[in-house]
Short mmCIF file of C-alpha atoms in Angstrom, two decimals:
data_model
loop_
_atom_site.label_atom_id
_atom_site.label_comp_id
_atom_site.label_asym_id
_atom_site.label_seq_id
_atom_site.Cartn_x
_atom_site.Cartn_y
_atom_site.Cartn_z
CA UNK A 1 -11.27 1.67 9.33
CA UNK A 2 -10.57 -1.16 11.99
CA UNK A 3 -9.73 -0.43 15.53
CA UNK A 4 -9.25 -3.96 16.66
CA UNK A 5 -7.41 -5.20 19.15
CA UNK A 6 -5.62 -8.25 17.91
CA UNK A 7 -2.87 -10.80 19.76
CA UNK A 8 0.33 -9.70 19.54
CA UNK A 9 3.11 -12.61 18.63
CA UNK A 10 5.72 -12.74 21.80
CA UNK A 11 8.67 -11.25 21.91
CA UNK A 12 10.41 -14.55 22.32
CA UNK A 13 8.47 -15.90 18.80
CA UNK A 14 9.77 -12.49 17.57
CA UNK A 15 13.74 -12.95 18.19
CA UNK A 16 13.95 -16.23 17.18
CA UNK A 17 13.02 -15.42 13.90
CA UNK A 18 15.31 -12.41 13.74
CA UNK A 19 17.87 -15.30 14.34
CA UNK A 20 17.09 -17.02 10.75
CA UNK A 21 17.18 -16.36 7.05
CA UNK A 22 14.39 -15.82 5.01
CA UNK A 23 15.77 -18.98 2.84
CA UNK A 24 15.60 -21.31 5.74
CA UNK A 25 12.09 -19.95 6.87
CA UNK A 26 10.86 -20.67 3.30
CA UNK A 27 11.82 -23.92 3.31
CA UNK A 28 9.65 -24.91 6.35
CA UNK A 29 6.97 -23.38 5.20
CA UNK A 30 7.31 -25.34 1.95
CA UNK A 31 7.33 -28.69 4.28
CA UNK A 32 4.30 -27.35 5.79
CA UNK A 33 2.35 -26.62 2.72
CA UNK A 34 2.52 -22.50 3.66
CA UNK A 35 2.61 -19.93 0.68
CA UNK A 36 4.56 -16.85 2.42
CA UNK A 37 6.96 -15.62 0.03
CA UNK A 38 6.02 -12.25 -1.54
CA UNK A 39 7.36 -12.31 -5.09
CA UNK A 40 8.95 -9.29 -6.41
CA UNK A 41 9.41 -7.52 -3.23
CA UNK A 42 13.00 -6.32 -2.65
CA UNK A 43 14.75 -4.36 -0.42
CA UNK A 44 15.27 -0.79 -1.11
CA UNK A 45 18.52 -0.68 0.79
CA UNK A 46 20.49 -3.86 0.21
CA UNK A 47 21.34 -5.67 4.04
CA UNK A 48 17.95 -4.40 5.49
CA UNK A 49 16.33 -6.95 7.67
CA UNK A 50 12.75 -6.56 8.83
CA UNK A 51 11.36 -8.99 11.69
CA UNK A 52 8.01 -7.75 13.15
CA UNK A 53 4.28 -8.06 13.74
CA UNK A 54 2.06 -6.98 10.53
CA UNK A 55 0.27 -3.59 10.85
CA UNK A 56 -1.85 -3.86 7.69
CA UNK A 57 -3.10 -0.84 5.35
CA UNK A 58 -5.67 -0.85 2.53
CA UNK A 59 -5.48 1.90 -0.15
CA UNK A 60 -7.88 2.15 -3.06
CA UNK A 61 -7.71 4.76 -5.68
CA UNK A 62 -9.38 7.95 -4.41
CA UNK A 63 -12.79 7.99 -5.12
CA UNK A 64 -15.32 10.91 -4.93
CA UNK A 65 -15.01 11.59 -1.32
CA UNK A 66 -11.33 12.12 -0.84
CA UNK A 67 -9.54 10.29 1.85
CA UNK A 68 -6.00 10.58 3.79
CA UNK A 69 -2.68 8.73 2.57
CA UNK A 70 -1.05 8.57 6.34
CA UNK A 71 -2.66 9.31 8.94
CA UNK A 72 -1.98 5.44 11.09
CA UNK A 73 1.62 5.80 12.25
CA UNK A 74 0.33 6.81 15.75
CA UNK A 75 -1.90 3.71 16.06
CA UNK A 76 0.91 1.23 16.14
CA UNK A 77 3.53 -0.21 18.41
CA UNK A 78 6.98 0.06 18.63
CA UNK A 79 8.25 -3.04 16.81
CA UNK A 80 5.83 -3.94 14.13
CA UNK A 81 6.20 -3.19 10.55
CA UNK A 82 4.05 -1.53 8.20
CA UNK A 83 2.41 -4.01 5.57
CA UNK A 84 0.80 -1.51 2.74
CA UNK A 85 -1.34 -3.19 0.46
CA UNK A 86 -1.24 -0.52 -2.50
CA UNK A 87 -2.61 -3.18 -5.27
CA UNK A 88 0.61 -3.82 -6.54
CA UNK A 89 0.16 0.00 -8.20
CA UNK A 90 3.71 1.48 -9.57
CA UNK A 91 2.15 4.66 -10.72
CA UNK A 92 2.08 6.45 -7.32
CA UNK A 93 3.53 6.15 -3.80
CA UNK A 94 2.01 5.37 -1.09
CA UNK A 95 5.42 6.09 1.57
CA UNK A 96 8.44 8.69 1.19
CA UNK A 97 11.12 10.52 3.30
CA UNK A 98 8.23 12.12 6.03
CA UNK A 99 6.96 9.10 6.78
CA UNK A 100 10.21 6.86 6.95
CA UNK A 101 11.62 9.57 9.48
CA UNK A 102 8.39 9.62 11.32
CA UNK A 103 8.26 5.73 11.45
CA UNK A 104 11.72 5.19 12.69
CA UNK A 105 11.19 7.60 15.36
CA UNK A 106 8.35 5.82 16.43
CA UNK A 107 10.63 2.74 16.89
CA UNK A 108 8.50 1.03 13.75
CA UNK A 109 10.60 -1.89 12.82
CA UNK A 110 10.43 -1.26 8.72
CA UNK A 111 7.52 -1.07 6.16
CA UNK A 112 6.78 -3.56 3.50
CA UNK A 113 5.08 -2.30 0.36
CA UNK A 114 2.94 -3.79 -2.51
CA UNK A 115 3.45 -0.88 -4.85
CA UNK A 116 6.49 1.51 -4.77
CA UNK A 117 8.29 4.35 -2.85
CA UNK A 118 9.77 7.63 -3.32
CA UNK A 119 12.70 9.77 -1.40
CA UNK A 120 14.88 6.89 -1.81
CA UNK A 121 17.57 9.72 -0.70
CA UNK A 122 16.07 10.17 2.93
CA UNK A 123 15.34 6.90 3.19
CA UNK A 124 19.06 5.91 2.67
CA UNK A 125 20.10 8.52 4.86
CA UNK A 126 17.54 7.67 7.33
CA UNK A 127 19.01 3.96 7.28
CA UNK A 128 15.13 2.77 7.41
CA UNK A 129 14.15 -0.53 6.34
CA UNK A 130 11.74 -0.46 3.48
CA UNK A 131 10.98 -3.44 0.91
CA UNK A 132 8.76 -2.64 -2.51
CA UNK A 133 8.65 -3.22 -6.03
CA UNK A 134 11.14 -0.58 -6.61
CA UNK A 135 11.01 3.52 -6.62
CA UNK A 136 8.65 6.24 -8.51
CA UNK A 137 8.40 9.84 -7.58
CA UNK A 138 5.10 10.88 -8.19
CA UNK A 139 2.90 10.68 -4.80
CA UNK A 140 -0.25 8.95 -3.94
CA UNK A 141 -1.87 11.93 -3.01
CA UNK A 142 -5.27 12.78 -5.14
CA UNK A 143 -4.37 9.17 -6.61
CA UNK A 144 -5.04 6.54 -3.54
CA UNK A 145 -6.60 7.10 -0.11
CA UNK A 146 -6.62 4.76 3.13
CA UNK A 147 -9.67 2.50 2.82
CA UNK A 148 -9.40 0.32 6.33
CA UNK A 149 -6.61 -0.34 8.46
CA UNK A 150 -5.76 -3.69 10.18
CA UNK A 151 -7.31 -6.07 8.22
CA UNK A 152 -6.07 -9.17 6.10
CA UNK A 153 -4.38 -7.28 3.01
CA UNK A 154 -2.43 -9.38 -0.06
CA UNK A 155 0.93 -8.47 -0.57
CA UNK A 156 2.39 -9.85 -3.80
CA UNK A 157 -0.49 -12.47 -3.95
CA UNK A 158 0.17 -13.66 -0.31
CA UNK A 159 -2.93 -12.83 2.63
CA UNK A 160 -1.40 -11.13 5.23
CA UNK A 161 -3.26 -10.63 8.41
CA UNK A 162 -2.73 -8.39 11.45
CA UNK A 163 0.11 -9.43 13.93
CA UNK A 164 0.97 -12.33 11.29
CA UNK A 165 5.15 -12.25 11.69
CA UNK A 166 7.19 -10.54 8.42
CA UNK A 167 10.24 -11.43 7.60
CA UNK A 168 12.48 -9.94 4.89
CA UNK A 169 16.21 -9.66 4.16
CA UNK A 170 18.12 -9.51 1.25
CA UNK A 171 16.17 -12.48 -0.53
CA UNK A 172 13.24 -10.94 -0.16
CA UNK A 173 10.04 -10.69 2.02
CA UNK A 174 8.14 -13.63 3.83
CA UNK A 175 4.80 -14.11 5.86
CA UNK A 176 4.41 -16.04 8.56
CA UNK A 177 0.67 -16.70 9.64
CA UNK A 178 0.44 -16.99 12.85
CA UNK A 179 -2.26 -20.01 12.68
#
């Protein structure tokens, strides 16, 4: 697992794209040659809107040596936004209701997921941001484990790398490097 420290985008970078649609952000990344956009990743409650430095996660299916699903929320910052790299797997969970009421109380800005989620009920009542490739109720546990923890991850075929900027509204979920 990675401890690393890593630079933090600005607060000021931070707002101004909370002040812009994913649509218009896409479009200058197109001009500048940038693949961002992270097909098939929706939001789980329509109007959600995530702006936020990437905390990434790894998982891997558990091997023989069984590993945690959760144990990172304490490691980030107010503000960023879980990035879970769960291989694009739609046969377990790797986030529910515990952790979306956990992660909002840390102040964690919402939680972008390359597989699915379950407790879609909490999660609406909870009013937390999540985007995914939809819903399944059967958990990750005894399934997937946490491999590493802040390092680059690939979220719908796009690299995303600690601190790089997420974006995602309604149209869906975007990556901005921050090279």
């Amino acid at each position: 697992m990675s401890k690393e420290n890593f630079k933090r985008p600005s607060k000021n970078l931070i707002e101004s794209f909370r002040k812009l649609a994913t649509p218009t952000i896409s479009d200058a990344l197109d001009r500048l040659g940038i693949k961002g956009g992270c097909e098939g990743i929706l939001p789980i409650i329509p109007g959600s809107k995530i702006v936020g430095p990437a905390f990434t996660l790894k998982y891997i299916p558990v091997g023989v040596k069984k590993g945690t699903v959760g144990d990172y929320i304490d490691l980030a910052q107010p503000g960023d936004v879980f990035v879970l790299d769960n291989g694009g797997r739609t046969y377990c969970t790797v986030w529910g209701g515990i952790l979306s009421i956990t992660a909002k109380l840390k102040g964690i800005a919402g939680t972008i997921i390359d597989g699915v989620c379950r407790d879609v009920e909490e999660i609406y009542e909870q009013k937390y941001p999540i985007f995914s490739r939809g819903r399944f109720m059967v958990t990750g546990k005894d399934r997937v484990q946490l491999e590493a923890i802040n390092i680059p991850v690939c979220i719908a075929d796009v690299q995303v790398k600690p601190m790089d900027i997420v974006v995602a509204d309604d149209s869906g979920v975007l990556i901005i490097p921050q090279e």
